[in-house]
C-alpha cells in the first residue's frame, strides 16, 4: 500500500537501515515525522547534515570532535601520565560519565577480530604506541570490552606495551552496583570472589 | 561528555523526540549515522525533507498521498458502494495489507476522546457524511480501534449513519489466527463464542 507513495516508502527504507529498527518501527517513526510540525522534522534533517559536515575524529586520540585536537586532548587539567584505551567513542563517553578518570584517552575504533578481517592494522594501535614513546605515560588502562574480541585486544596490547616499561591495567571485574547476588552469573561471581578486597 | 560536541548532542536531542526513543537509543542511532557513509546519512536527511515537502492528505479520504485525490480514491477497480472508516493512515495500511477489502476508505485522523479535547469537529466526520449523501454507498465498515475511544467513535458514527439507510458494520471480534486458546484473554474468548459461526 505504502509502495504507491514513493516519498514515504523511501523514508521508511532509509529509517530501517538504523540498527535494531525493522520495517514496522521505521513506519512508526515515519508516521511520527509526518505528523510533527515541519520545523521539527527539518531540524532533524539539518542535524544529520551538520553531523556529517562538522564532526571529524581527533588526530591524537581518535575520539569524535568538532575541533582538532579535541577538548579532551587539549584540556590542561587532565593527567598526561595515564591513557585509557577504549574500543569506541561511546565507551569513552561511558567512562567520562562515571567521573572516575581524569587522564587522556585513546579510541581504537574496534577490537581485534580475525574472522571479521579486523587485524592490528585496522585499529589505531600504531598511533597509540607513538603516543607512548614520548616517555611521559606511566600507565595504560585497557578498557576494551569484556568480550572475546575485547579480551584478545587487551592481551595483545598488554604484550606490546609492557616491554616499554609502562604499567598496563584493566578495569576490575565484579558484581555490578545494586545487583542481587542470586541473579549474577557464575563467571562474574567467580571473578568477584577472586578479586575480593580488604574492608 | 557529548555536551562538548554540540553538533552531536543536537542530533541526539532531535532523535530522542521520536516516540519510544530515549537518550541512550538516540545516541546509538547518532553513532550509527556518524559511522555510515556520507551519502547514506544525507539520503536520510533528504528523505525527511522530501516527506515534508511532498506528502499531503487526500481531500477525499484524508489518507496520505503525493497526488490529490489519492490512488485509492482514483482507482476505478475499487467498489464505490463500501467505505471503510479507520482512525489513522497506518490502520488503512494494515487493512490494505490483508487484501480483504476492495472498497473505498475514509481516514478520521483520530478517535473521539472528550478528555483530550477531541470531539466530532476535530475528526473528518462532516466530510464522511458528505460522501455518504451521494447515495451511492450501501455499507460503511467502521474499523476504528477496539479501544474505549475507538468503540465510542464507532457507536457515534453508527447513530449518525444508520438513519441514512446505510448498513453500518464492524470487523469481527474473535480469537487471533495461530493463537493458543489457553493464553487468550477472557473478553476475547467470550466475544468469539458469542460470534460463533456454522462450519
PDB file of N, CA and C in Angstrom, chain A residues 87 108 110-113 142-157 170:
ATOM      1  N   UNK A  87      37.423   0.852  22.943  1.00  0.00           N
ATOM      2  CA  UNK A  87      37.134   0.394  21.584  1.00  0.00           C
ATOM      3  C   UNK A  87      36.467   1.485  20.751  1.00  0.00           C
ATOM      4  N   UNK A 108      40.384   3.046  19.860  1.00  0.00           N
ATOM      5  CA  UNK A 108      40.918   2.125  18.855  1.00  0.00           C
ATOM      6  C   UNK A 108      40.035   2.033  17.611  1.00  0.00           C
ATOM      7  N   UNK A 110      37.386  -0.184  17.306  1.00  0.00           N
ATOM      8  CA  UNK A 110      37.175  -1.597  17.055  1.00  0.00           C
ATOM      9  C   UNK A 110      37.977  -2.458  18.009  1.00  0.00           C
ATOM     10  N   UNK A 111      37.887  -3.755  17.790  1.00  0.00           N
ATOM     11  CA  UNK A 111      38.667  -4.709  18.567  1.00  0.00           C
ATOM     12  C   UNK A 111      39.159  -5.767  17.594  1.00  0.00           C
ATOM     13  N   UNK A 112      40.227  -6.439  17.976  1.00  0.00           N
ATOM     14  CA  UNK A 112      40.785  -7.485  17.102  1.00  0.00           C
ATOM     15  C   UNK A 112      39.741  -8.561  16.860  1.00  0.00           C
ATOM     16  N   UNK A 113      39.528  -8.899  15.595  1.00  0.00           N
ATOM     17  CA  UNK A 113      38.566  -9.945  15.268  1.00  0.00           C
ATOM     18  C   UNK A 113      38.962 -10.539  13.919  1.00  0.00           C
ATOM     19  N   UNK A 142      43.577  -0.477  29.883  1.00  0.00           N
ATOM     20  CA  UNK A 142      42.973  -1.043  28.679  1.00  0.00           C
ATOM     21  C   UNK A 142      41.506  -1.356  28.983  1.00  0.00           C
ATOM     22  N   UNK A 143      40.627  -0.441  28.585  1.00  0.00           N
ATOM     23  CA  UNK A 143      39.209  -0.595  28.908  1.00  0.00           C
ATOM     24  C   UNK A 143      38.422  -1.083  27.695  1.00  0.00           C
ATOM     25  N   UNK A 144      38.999  -2.036  26.948  1.00  0.00           N
ATOM     26  CA  UNK A 144      38.227  -2.654  25.859  1.00  0.00           C
ATOM     27  C   UNK A 144      37.130  -3.493  26.508  1.00  0.00           C
ATOM     28  N   UNK A 145      36.138  -3.877  25.724  1.00  0.00           N
ATOM     29  CA  UNK A 145      35.002  -4.617  26.288  1.00  0.00           C
ATOM     30  C   UNK A 145      35.406  -5.972  26.837  1.00  0.00           C
ATOM     31  N   UNK A 146      34.560  -6.498  27.723  1.00  0.00           N
ATOM     32  CA  UNK A 146      34.849  -7.802  28.312  1.00  0.00           C
ATOM     33  C   UNK A 146      34.234  -8.909  27.463  1.00  0.00           C
ATOM     34  N   UNK A 147      34.497  -8.841  26.163  1.00  0.00           N
ATOM     35  CA  UNK A 147      34.041  -9.869  25.224  1.00  0.00           C
ATOM     36  C   UNK A 147      35.274 -10.617  24.731  1.00  0.00           C
ATOM     37  N   UNK A 148      35.069 -11.647  23.928  1.00  0.00           N
ATOM     38  CA  UNK A 148      36.213 -12.398  23.406  1.00  0.00           C
ATOM     39  C   UNK A 148      37.149 -11.458  22.652  1.00  0.00           C
ATOM     40  N   UNK A 149      36.581 -10.624  21.768  1.00  0.00           N
ATOM     41  CA  UNK A 149      37.403  -9.723  20.957  1.00  0.00           C
ATOM     42  C   UNK A 149      38.108  -8.682  21.835  1.00  0.00           C
ATOM     43  N   UNK A 150      37.345  -8.148  22.798  1.00  0.00           N
ATOM     44  CA  UNK A 150      37.903  -7.120  23.678  1.00  0.00           C
ATOM     45  C   UNK A 150      39.040  -7.668  24.520  1.00  0.00           C
ATOM     46  N   UNK A 151      38.860  -8.875  25.050  1.00  0.00           N
ATOM     47  CA  UNK A 151      39.897  -9.501  25.884  1.00  0.00           C
ATOM     48  C   UNK A 151      41.136  -9.797  25.045  1.00  0.00           C
ATOM     49  N   UNK A 152      40.912 -10.283  23.817  1.00  0.00           N
ATOM     50  CA  UNK A 152      42.039 -10.586  22.931  1.00  0.00           C
ATOM     51  C   UNK A 152      42.814  -9.311  22.636  1.00  0.00           C
ATOM     52  N   UNK A 153      42.095  -8.226  22.387  1.00  0.00           N
ATOM     53  CA  UNK A 153      42.740  -6.947  22.099  1.00  0.00           C
ATOM     54  C   UNK A 153      43.552  -6.483  23.304  1.00  0.00           C
ATOM     55  N   UNK A 154      42.971  -6.647  24.506  1.00  0.00           N
ATOM     56  CA  UNK A 154      43.651  -6.234  25.737  1.00  0.00           C
ATOM     57  C   UNK A 154      44.955  -7.017  25.900  1.00  0.00           C
ATOM     58  N   UNK A 155      44.864  -8.319  25.675  1.00  0.00           N
ATOM     59  CA  UNK A 155      46.038  -9.189  25.793  1.00  0.00           C
ATOM     60  C   UNK A 155      47.128  -8.742  24.820  1.00  0.00           C
ATOM     61  N   UNK A 156      46.695  -8.502  23.577  1.00  0.00           N
ATOM     62  CA  UNK A 156      47.617  -8.086  22.520  1.00  0.00           C
ATOM     63  C   UNK A 156      48.306  -6.772  22.895  1.00  0.00           C
ATOM     64  N   UNK A 157      47.507  -5.805  23.360  1.00  0.00           N
ATOM     65  CA  UNK A 157      48.071  -4.506  23.729  1.00  0.00           C
ATOM     66  C   UNK A 157      49.026  -4.651  24.903  1.00  0.00           C
ATOM     67  N   UNK A 170      43.679  -3.155  33.754  1.00  0.00           N
ATOM     68  CA  UNK A 170      42.382  -3.424  33.143  1.00  0.00           C
ATOM     69  C   UNK A 170      41.355  -3.116  34.223  1.00  0.00           C
TER      70      UNK A 170
END
